[in-house]
Structures are given as structure tokens and as C-alpha cells.
Amino acid sequence: MISIITPVYNEGEQIYSNVVKIMSILLKNNIEHDFIIVNDGSSDNSWQEMQRLCKNYNNISIINLSRNFGKEAALCAALENTYSDACIIIDSDLQHPPELIPKMVELWKEEGYDVIEGIKLSRGKESLFEKIAALTFYGLFYKSSGINLNSASDFKLLDKKVIDAWKSMKESITFFRGMSAWIGYRRIQIPFEVQDRAQGVSKWSFKSLTKLAIQSITSYTSAPLYMIIWLGIFTLFFDFILFIQTMFMKFSGKALTGFTTVIILILGIGSCIMISLGIIGIYISKIYDEVKRRPRYLISSKEGKGFSND
Ligand code: UDP
Ligand code: MG
């Protein structure tokens, strides 16, 4: 039994037909499945459409979050509410081709892989700016954590073992792709071509993506904190050379008014301190977020057979 998990945020115009399409592919291939669809606080008619799905198909369960918590939290909500032998995570806008699902299932069943990851062959339609932003983020992430997520996607099949391992990770700020790479297990990658959105536009804004980028790096690795130390050592070295030069100028009587050096030093050191404080601040705020032990998401209602006994 396999659960298909899909997060939904303002996809009212397409969620019904997209789910039906995914289902028809599964049925054609005789894959025993159910659906867990999570509404991530949509402000359109997505929830009504999901209720319609739930009424018409008895293998569809739906979860309604109390507000928009973000895709990561929506995935958490679904994963924590599934008890199937495996899960497939797929976007609700059909950008992840559902035609690949039978192949994923085969790899899982026949060859015993625990994680089957969809890998983007190309990144779909993107503006130059989006391309640069994505490259910068993945570059930073790779440098600081050693994990290459460049072509990783959230399109994945996860075995029950992996989901259980993932459930035992209790941090409240999650970066799904990073965490599922950290877990390990027997994994294989299958490439796919990112499709155009079935309908509507992407729900990410520049601000929300920047926030996700900073959050995912800082919640995954503390490398930036160590970078500060290197930055400090580097400036110290630089200062030392300047110090000797200044002393030399002074004692040889060649010292000028010297304001340039002072200003440069103040600027340099000042900016290093600011950057360092900023980075430390980010981590402190994360510690703060973690110690609050707030839930990752709040569920306002659940419907469907999958939840009938709670
Ligand atoms: N999504 C979500 N919460 C959000 C933003 C997006 O659950 O706050 C869902 C969205 O409905 C879709 C998936 O995450 O199923 C991917 O979102 P989108 O297509 O906007 O992102 P992109 O494909 O551009 O990465
Ligand atoms: Mg999309």
C-alpha cells in the first residue's frame, strides 16, 4: 500500500483534475494506493475542491491546516499522518510527471530501494534572476554542508523505514530536501523533465524563497558560524600587516595624518563584526524557535477514511 502525498496552496482551479489524473495512472498500473492531500491554508476554493474529492473517492483523505505554514510543514503534516508501507511526495500542479510513479514503485518493490528521488534534468521555465538565485543558494548549501541539492526535487518515494527515521527528527524548522538527504538509506535517483504548471502561477515570492534559503542553510548546518572564525583570523592577519606598516611609517618619521588607514580599519572591522553578529543572531533566533517547541503546523480538520478511527 502506497500513500500519495501532495501539498496544496491555492490550487483550486486544478487540484481536482490533477488528482484524478494521478489516480488514473495508478489504477492503470494496478498500484494499491491512497491519497493524503494537505491544504496549506489556501485562500481560494481548494479546500472545497478537496472535500469534493474526498466525497467522491473513498481512498482520499484530506487535512486542513489552520493557516499557511509553508510547503515543508504541509509535507510534515501528511507524513506524520500516514501508516502506509511507502509514500510518494508529488506537487499538486503536475510539474512532477506522475507517469514516473509506476517506475518508482517498481524500483521500490522489485529492487528494494528505500528512497527513490526524482532529479530535475532541467529546471523548467525560469527567469534569469530565478536561475541566478537558485544557483547561489545551491552553491552556498553545497559549500556549507557538502550536500549537492542542485537538481534535487521534492518528488520522492520514501519507504516506511525512512519515514519513521524522519519522524524521529524532532527539529521544528525543517528543510525536507536537506533532511531526507541526511537520512541516508539505500537510494537511487531517477531523472525527470520538469513540466509546465498545469495551471496558475508559482506561489513562491522572492521574499519567501530567500527566507527558505536562509532557514534551510542555518537549520541544516552551523558552518557559517565557523566561517566567522576564519573571517576573524583573516582580518587579524591583515590587521597585523597594517600594524607593522603603520609602526614602520611612524618610527621612520614618514607617518602622515593617517586617517585613511584608520577609516579603512574601522570600516573593515565594523563590517566583519556586523556580519558576524548577524549570523550569530540568526542562529540564536533558531535556538529560540526550537526551544519554544512549537508544533510545526496546526490541523484544523481532517476528513476521509484514513482518519476514521481518530
Ligand atoms: N505549496 C504549499 N504551500 C506554500 C507554497 C506552495 O503547499 O506555501 C505547494 C503548491 O501547492 C504546490 C507545491 O507546493 O503543490 C509547489 O509549489 P509551486 O508550484 O508554487 O512551487 P514551484 O513548482 O515553483 O517550486
Ligand atoms: Mg510548481
CSV table of C-alpha atoms and ligand atoms in Angstrom, one decimal:
chain,number,residue,atom,x,y,z
A,1,MET,CA,0.0,0.0,0.0
A,2,ILE,CA,1.4,3.4,-1.1
A,3,SER,CA,0.3,6.8,0.0
A,4,ILE,CA,0.4,9.7,-2.4
A,5,ILE,CA,1.1,12.9,-0.6
A,6,THR,CA,0.5,16.2,-2.1
A,7,PRO,CA,0.5,19.8,-0.6
A,8,VAL,CA,-2.0,22.3,-1.9
A,9,TYR,CA,-1.8,26.0,-1.7
A,10,ASN,CA,-4.3,28.0,-3.8
A,11,GLU,CA,-4.6,25.3,-6.5
A,12,GLY,CA,-8.5,25.4,-6.5
A,13,GLU,CA,-8.7,25.6,-10.3
A,14,GLN,CA,-6.7,22.4,-10.9
A,15,ILE,CA,-6.4,20.2,-7.9
A,16,TYR,CA,-9.5,18.1,-8.7
A,17,SER,CA,-8.4,17.3,-12.3
A,18,ASN,CA,-4.8,16.8,-11.3
A,19,VAL,CA,-5.6,14.3,-8.6
A,20,VAL,CA,-7.9,12.4,-10.9
A,21,LYS,CA,-5.2,12.3,-13.5
A,22,ILE,CA,-2.6,10.9,-11.0
A,23,MET,CA,-5.2,8.4,-9.8
A,24,SER,CA,-6.0,7.1,-13.3
A,25,ILE,CA,-2.3,6.4,-13.9
A,26,LEU,CA,-2.1,4.5,-10.6
A,27,LEU,CA,-5.2,2.5,-11.4
A,28,LYS,CA,-4.0,1.7,-14.9
A,29,ASN,CA,-0.8,0.2,-13.3
A,30,ASN,CA,-2.7,-1.7,-10.6
A,31,ILE,CA,-0.9,0.2,-7.8
A,32,GLU,CA,-2.7,-0.1,-4.5
A,33,HIS,CA,-2.8,3.4,-3.1
A,34,ASP,CA,-4.5,6.1,-1.1
A,35,PHE,CA,-4.1,9.9,-1.2
A,36,ILE,CA,-3.3,12.3,1.6
A,37,ILE,CA,-3.9,15.8,0.4
A,38,VAL,CA,-2.9,18.7,2.7
A,39,ASN,CA,-4.5,22.1,2.3
A,40,ASP,CA,-1.8,24.6,3.4
A,41,GLY,CA,-4.2,27.4,4.3
A,42,SER,CA,-5.3,28.2,0.8
A,43,SER,CA,-7.4,31.3,0.5
A,44,ASP,CA,-9.3,30.1,-2.6
A,45,ASN,CA,-11.7,27.2,-3.1
A,46,SER,CA,-9.0,24.5,-2.8
A,47,TRP,CA,-10.5,23.0,0.4
A,48,GLN,CA,-14.0,22.8,-1.1
A,49,GLU,CA,-12.5,21.0,-4.1
A,50,MET,CA,-10.6,18.7,-1.8
A,51,GLN,CA,-13.8,17.9,0.1
A,52,ARG,CA,-15.4,17.1,-3.2
A,53,LEU,CA,-12.6,14.7,-4.0
A,54,CYS,CA,-12.9,13.1,-0.6
A,55,LYS,CA,-16.6,12.6,-1.0
A,56,ASN,CA,-16.3,11.1,-4.5
A,57,TYR,CA,-13.3,8.8,-3.9
A,58,ASN,CA,-13.1,6.8,-0.7
A,59,ASN,CA,-9.3,6.4,-0.8
A,60,ILE,CA,-8.7,10.1,-0.5
A,61,SER,CA,-8.0,11.6,2.9
A,62,ILE,CA,-7.6,15.3,3.4
A,63,ILE,CA,-6.0,17.5,6.0
A,64,ASN,CA,-6.8,21.2,6.5
A,65,LEU,CA,-4.0,23.2,8.2
A,66,SER,CA,-5.2,26.2,10.3
A,67,ARG,CA,-3.2,28.7,8.1
A,68,ASN,CA,-0.5,28.8,5.5
A,69,PHE,CA,2.5,27.1,7.2
A,70,GLY,CA,4.5,26.6,4.0
A,71,LYS,CA,5.1,23.5,1.9
A,72,GLU,CA,7.6,21.9,4.3
A,73,ALA,CA,5.1,22.0,7.2
A,74,ALA,CA,2.4,20.7,4.9
A,75,LEU,CA,4.5,17.7,4.0
A,76,CYS,CA,5.3,17.1,7.7
A,77,ALA,CA,1.6,17.0,8.5
A,78,ALA,CA,1.0,14.4,5.8
A,79,LEU,CA,4.0,12.2,6.7
A,80,GLU,CA,3.1,12.2,10.3
A,81,ASN,CA,-0.4,11.0,9.5
A,82,THR,CA,0.5,8.1,7.2
A,83,TYR,CA,0.9,4.5,8.1
A,84,SER,CA,1.5,3.1,4.6
A,85,ASP,CA,4.4,0.9,3.5
A,86,ALA,CA,5.7,3.8,1.4
A,87,CYS,CA,4.9,7.3,0.4
A,88,ILE,CA,5.2,9.3,-2.8
A,89,ILE,CA,5.5,13.0,-2.5
A,90,ILE,CA,4.4,14.9,-5.5
A,91,ASP,CA,3.5,18.6,-6.3
A,92,SER,CA,-0.2,19.2,-6.9
A,93,ASP,CA,0.5,21.3,-10.0
A,94,LEU,CA,1.6,18.3,-12.1
A,95,GLN,CA,5.1,19.8,-12.5
A,96,HIS,CA,6.3,16.4,-11.3
A,97,PRO,CA,5.3,13.9,-14.0
A,98,PRO,CA,3.0,11.3,-12.4
A,99,GLU,CA,3.9,8.9,-15.3
A,100,LEU,CA,7.1,8.2,-13.4
A,101,ILE,CA,5.3,6.8,-10.4
A,102,PRO,CA,4.9,3.2,-11.7
A,103,LYS,CA,8.7,3.2,-12.3
A,104,MET,CA,9.4,4.4,-8.8
A,105,VAL,CA,7.1,1.8,-7.3
A,106,GLU,CA,8.8,-0.9,-9.4
A,107,LEU,CA,12.2,0.1,-8.1
A,108,TRP,CA,10.9,0.1,-4.6
A,109,LYS,CA,9.2,-3.3,-4.8
A,110,GLU,CA,11.5,-5.2,-7.1
A,111,GLU,CA,14.9,-3.8,-6.2
A,112,GLY,CA,14.3,-2.9,-2.6
A,113,TYR,CA,15.4,0.8,-2.7
A,114,ASP,CA,14.3,2.8,0.3
A,115,VAL,CA,14.5,6.3,-1.2
A,116,ILE,CA,13.8,7.0,-4.9
A,117,GLU,CA,14.5,10.6,-5.7
A,118,GLY,CA,13.3,12.5,-8.7
A,119,ILE,CA,16.1,14.5,-10.2
A,120,LYS,CA,15.4,17.5,-12.3
A,121,LEU,CA,17.0,17.2,-15.8
A,122,SER,CA,16.4,20.9,-16.4
A,123,ARG,CA,14.8,23.4,-14.1
A,124,GLY,CA,11.7,24.1,-16.2
A,125,LYS,CA,10.8,27.6,-17.2
A,126,GLU,CA,12.6,30.2,-15.1
A,127,SER,CA,13.7,33.8,-15.4
A,128,LEU,CA,17.4,34.6,-15.5
A,129,PHE,CA,17.0,36.1,-12.0
A,130,GLU,CA,15.4,32.9,-10.6
A,131,LYS,CA,18.2,30.9,-12.2
A,132,ILE,CA,20.9,33.0,-10.5
A,133,ALA,CA,19.1,33.0,-7.2
A,134,ALA,CA,18.8,29.2,-7.3
A,135,LEU,CA,22.4,28.7,-8.3
A,136,THR,CA,23.6,31.0,-5.5
A,137,PHE,CA,21.5,29.1,-2.9
A,138,TYR,CA,22.6,25.6,-4.0
A,139,GLY,CA,26.2,26.7,-4.2
A,140,LEU,CA,26.1,28.1,-0.7
A,141,PHE,CA,24.3,25.0,0.6
A,142,TYR,CA,26.9,22.7,-1.1
A,143,LYS,CA,29.8,24.7,0.3
A,144,SER,CA,28.5,24.7,3.8
A,145,SER,CA,27.0,21.2,4.1
A,146,GLY,CA,28.7,19.2,1.4
A,147,ILE,CA,25.4,18.0,0.1
A,148,ASN,CA,24.6,18.8,-3.5
A,149,LEU,CA,20.9,19.6,-3.9
A,150,ASN,CA,21.3,21.3,-7.3
A,151,SER,CA,18.9,19.1,-9.2
A,152,ALA,CA,17.1,17.6,-6.2
A,153,SER,CA,13.4,17.9,-6.0
A,154,ASP,CA,10.7,17.0,-3.6
A,155,PHE,CA,9.4,14.4,-5.9
A,156,LYS,CA,10.3,11.2,-4.0
A,157,LEU,CA,9.3,7.8,-2.9
A,158,LEU,CA,10.1,7.0,0.7
A,159,ASP,CA,9.9,3.6,2.4
A,160,LYS,CA,8.2,3.3,5.8
A,161,LYS,CA,11.6,2.8,7.4
A,162,VAL,CA,12.7,6.2,6.1
A,163,ILE,CA,9.5,7.9,7.1
A,164,ASP,CA,9.9,6.5,10.7
A,165,ALA,CA,13.5,7.7,10.8
A,166,TRP,CA,12.4,11.1,9.5
A,167,LYS,CA,9.6,11.2,12.1
A,168,SER,CA,12.2,10.8,14.9
A,169,MET,CA,13.9,14.0,13.8
A,170,LYS,CA,12.3,16.5,16.1
A,171,GLU,CA,13.6,19.9,15.0
A,172,SER,CA,10.7,22.2,14.4
A,173,ILE,CA,12.2,24.1,11.5
A,174,THR,CA,12.5,21.6,8.7
A,175,PHE,CA,14.1,21.6,5.3
A,176,PHE,CA,12.7,18.5,3.7
A,177,ARG,CA,15.2,18.0,0.9
A,178,GLY,CA,18.2,18.5,3.2
A,179,MET,CA,16.8,16.2,5.9
A,180,SER,CA,15.9,13.5,3.5
A,181,ALA,CA,19.5,13.6,2.1
A,182,TRP,CA,20.9,13.4,5.6
A,183,ILE,CA,18.9,10.3,6.5
A,184,GLY,CA,20.8,8.1,4.0
A,185,TYR,CA,19.5,4.5,3.3
A,186,ARG,CA,19.5,2.7,0.0
A,187,ARG,CA,18.7,5.3,-2.5
A,188,ILE,CA,18.5,5.7,-6.2
A,189,GLN,CA,17.9,8.7,-8.4
A,190,ILE,CA,15.7,8.9,-11.5
A,191,PRO,CA,15.8,11.9,-13.7
A,192,PHE,CA,12.7,13.7,-14.9
A,193,GLU,CA,11.9,16.8,-17.0
A,194,VAL,CA,10.1,19.5,-15.0
A,195,GLN,CA,6.7,20.0,-16.7
A,196,ASP,CA,5.0,23.3,-17.1
A,197,ARG,CA,2.5,24.1,-14.4
A,198,ALA,CA,-0.9,22.7,-15.3
A,199,GLN,CA,-2.5,26.0,-14.3
A,200,GLY,CA,-1.9,29.1,-12.3
A,201,VAL,CA,1.5,30.6,-11.2
A,202,SER,CA,4.1,29.6,-8.7
A,203,LYS,CA,3.2,30.5,-5.1
A,204,TRP,CA,6.7,31.4,-4.1
A,205,SER,CA,7.7,35.1,-3.8
A,206,PHE,CA,11.2,36.3,-3.7
A,207,LYS,CA,10.9,37.0,-0.1
A,208,SER,CA,9.6,33.6,0.9
A,209,LEU,CA,12.3,31.9,-1.2
A,210,THR,CA,15.1,34.0,0.5
A,211,LYS,CA,13.6,33.1,3.8
A,212,LEU,CA,13.5,29.4,2.9
A,213,ALA,CA,17.1,29.6,1.7
A,214,ILE,CA,18.5,31.2,4.9
A,215,GLN,CA,16.4,28.9,7.1
A,216,SER,CA,17.4,25.8,5.3
A,217,ILE,CA,21.1,26.6,5.4
A,218,THR,CA,21.1,27.6,9.1
A,219,SER,CA,18.8,24.8,10.3
A,220,TYR,CA,20.9,22.3,8.4
A,221,THR,CA,24.4,23.3,9.2
A,222,SER,CA,26.4,25.5,11.6
A,223,ALA,CA,29.2,26.0,9.0
A,224,PRO,CA,28.5,29.8,8.7
A,225,LEU,CA,29.4,30.1,12.4
A,226,TYR,CA,32.8,28.6,11.7
A,227,MET,CA,33.2,30.8,8.7
A,228,ILE,CA,33.1,33.8,11.1
A,229,ILE,CA,36.1,32.5,12.9
A,230,TRP,CA,38.0,32.2,9.6
A,231,LEU,CA,36.9,35.7,8.7
A,232,GLY,CA,38.2,36.9,12.1
A,233,ILE,CA,41.6,35.1,11.6
A,234,PHE,CA,41.9,36.6,8.1
A,235,THR,CA,41.2,40.1,9.3
A,236,LEU,CA,43.5,39.7,12.2
A,237,PHE,CA,46.3,38.7,9.9
A,238,PHE,CA,45.6,41.7,7.6
A,239,ASP,CA,45.5,44.0,10.7
A,240,PHE,CA,48.8,42.6,11.8
A,241,ILE,CA,50.5,43.6,8.5
A,242,LEU,CA,48.9,47.0,8.6
A,243,PHE,CA,50.1,47.4,12.2
A,244,ILE,CA,53.7,46.7,11.3
A,245,GLN,CA,53.5,49.0,8.3
A,246,THR,CA,52.0,51.8,10.4
A,247,MET,CA,54.6,51.4,13.1
A,248,PHE,CA,57.3,51.4,10.5
A,249,MET,CA,56.0,54.6,9.0
A,250,LYS,CA,55.7,56.2,12.4
A,251,PHE,CA,59.2,55.4,13.6
A,252,SER,CA,60.8,56.3,10.3
A,253,GLY,CA,59.1,59.6,10.6
A,254,LYS,CA,57.1,59.2,7.5
A,255,ALA,CA,53.7,58.9,9.2
A,256,LEU,CA,51.1,61.2,7.5
A,257,THR,CA,47.9,62.2,9.2
A,258,GLY,CA,47.0,58.5,8.9
A,259,PHE,CA,43.3,58.9,8.7
A,260,THR,CA,42.9,56.7,5.7
A,261,THR,CA,44.2,53.7,7.5
A,262,VAL,CA,42.0,54.4,10.5
A,263,ILE,CA,39.0,54.7,8.3
A,264,ILE,CA,39.7,51.6,6.3
A,265,LEU,CA,40.3,49.7,9.5
A,266,ILE,CA,37.1,50.9,11.1
A,267,LEU,CA,35.1,50.1,8.0
A,268,GLY,CA,36.7,46.6,7.6
A,269,ILE,CA,36.4,45.6,11.2
A,270,GLY,CA,33.0,47.2,11.6
A,271,SER,CA,31.6,45.2,8.6
A,272,CYS,CA,33.1,42.0,9.8
A,273,ILE,CA,31.6,42.5,13.3
A,274,MET,CA,28.2,43.3,11.7
A,275,ILE,CA,28.2,40.2,9.5
A,276,SER,CA,29.3,38.0,12.4
A,277,LEU,CA,26.7,39.4,14.7
A,278,GLY,CA,24.1,38.9,12.0
A,279,ILE,CA,25.0,35.2,11.6
A,280,ILE,CA,25.1,34.6,15.3
A,281,GLY,CA,21.8,36.4,15.6
A,282,ILE,CA,20.2,34.0,13.0
A,283,TYR,CA,21.4,31.0,15.0
A,284,ILE,CA,20.2,32.5,18.3
A,285,SER,CA,16.8,33.1,16.8
A,286,LYS,CA,16.7,29.5,15.6
A,287,ILE,CA,17.6,28.3,19.1
A,288,TYR,CA,14.8,30.4,20.3
A,289,ASP,CA,12.4,28.9,17.8
A,290,GLU,CA,13.5,25.4,18.7
A,291,VAL,CA,13.2,25.8,22.5
A,292,LYS,CA,9.7,27.2,22.2
A,293,ARG,CA,8.8,23.6,21.0
A,294,ARG,CA,6.0,25.0,18.9
A,295,PRO,CA,4.3,22.4,16.7
A,296,ARG,CA,5.4,22.6,13.0
A,297,TYR,CA,1.8,23.0,11.9
A,298,LEU,CA,-1.7,23.0,13.3
A,299,ILE,CA,-4.5,21.0,11.9
A,300,SER,CA,-8.0,22.4,11.8
A,301,SER,CA,-9.7,19.4,10.4
A,302,LYS,CA,-9.2,16.0,8.8
A,303,GLU,CA,-11.6,14.1,6.7
A,304,GLY,CA,-11.5,10.8,4.9
A,305,LYS,CA,-11.4,7.0,5.6
A,306,GLY,CA,-7.7,7.1,6.5
A,307,PHE,CA,-8.6,9.1,9.6
A,308,SER,CA,-11.9,7.4,10.5
A,309,ASN,CA,-10.5,5.8,13.7
A,310,ASP,CA,-9.2,9.0,15.3
B,1,UDP,N1,2.7,24.9,-1.8
B,1,UDP,C1,2.3,24.8,-0.4
B,1,UDP,N2,2.5,25.8,0.4
B,1,UDP,C2,3.0,27.0,0.0
B,1,UDP,C3,3.5,27.1,-1.3
B,1,UDP,C4,3.4,26.0,-2.2
B,1,UDP,O1,1.8,23.7,0.0
B,1,UDP,O2,3.1,27.9,0.9
B,1,UDP,C5,2.6,23.7,-2.7
B,1,UDP,C6,1.9,24.1,-4.0
B,1,UDP,O3,0.5,23.9,-3.9
B,1,UDP,C7,2.5,23.0,-4.9
B,1,UDP,C8,3.9,22.8,-4.4
B,1,UDP,O4,3.9,23.3,-3.0
B,1,UDP,O5,1.8,21.8,-4.8
B,1,UDP,C9,4.9,23.5,-5.2
B,1,UDP,O6,4.6,24.9,-5.2
B,1,UDP,P1,4.9,25.8,-6.5
B,1,UDP,O7,4.4,25.1,-7.7
B,1,UDP,O8,4.3,27.1,-6.2
B,1,UDP,O9,6.4,25.9,-6.5
B,1,UDP,P2,7.5,25.6,-7.7
B,1,UDP,O10,6.9,24.5,-8.5
B,1,UDP,O11,7.6,26.9,-8.4
B,1,UDP,O12,8.7,25.2,-6.9
B,2,MG,MG,5.2,24.0,-9.1
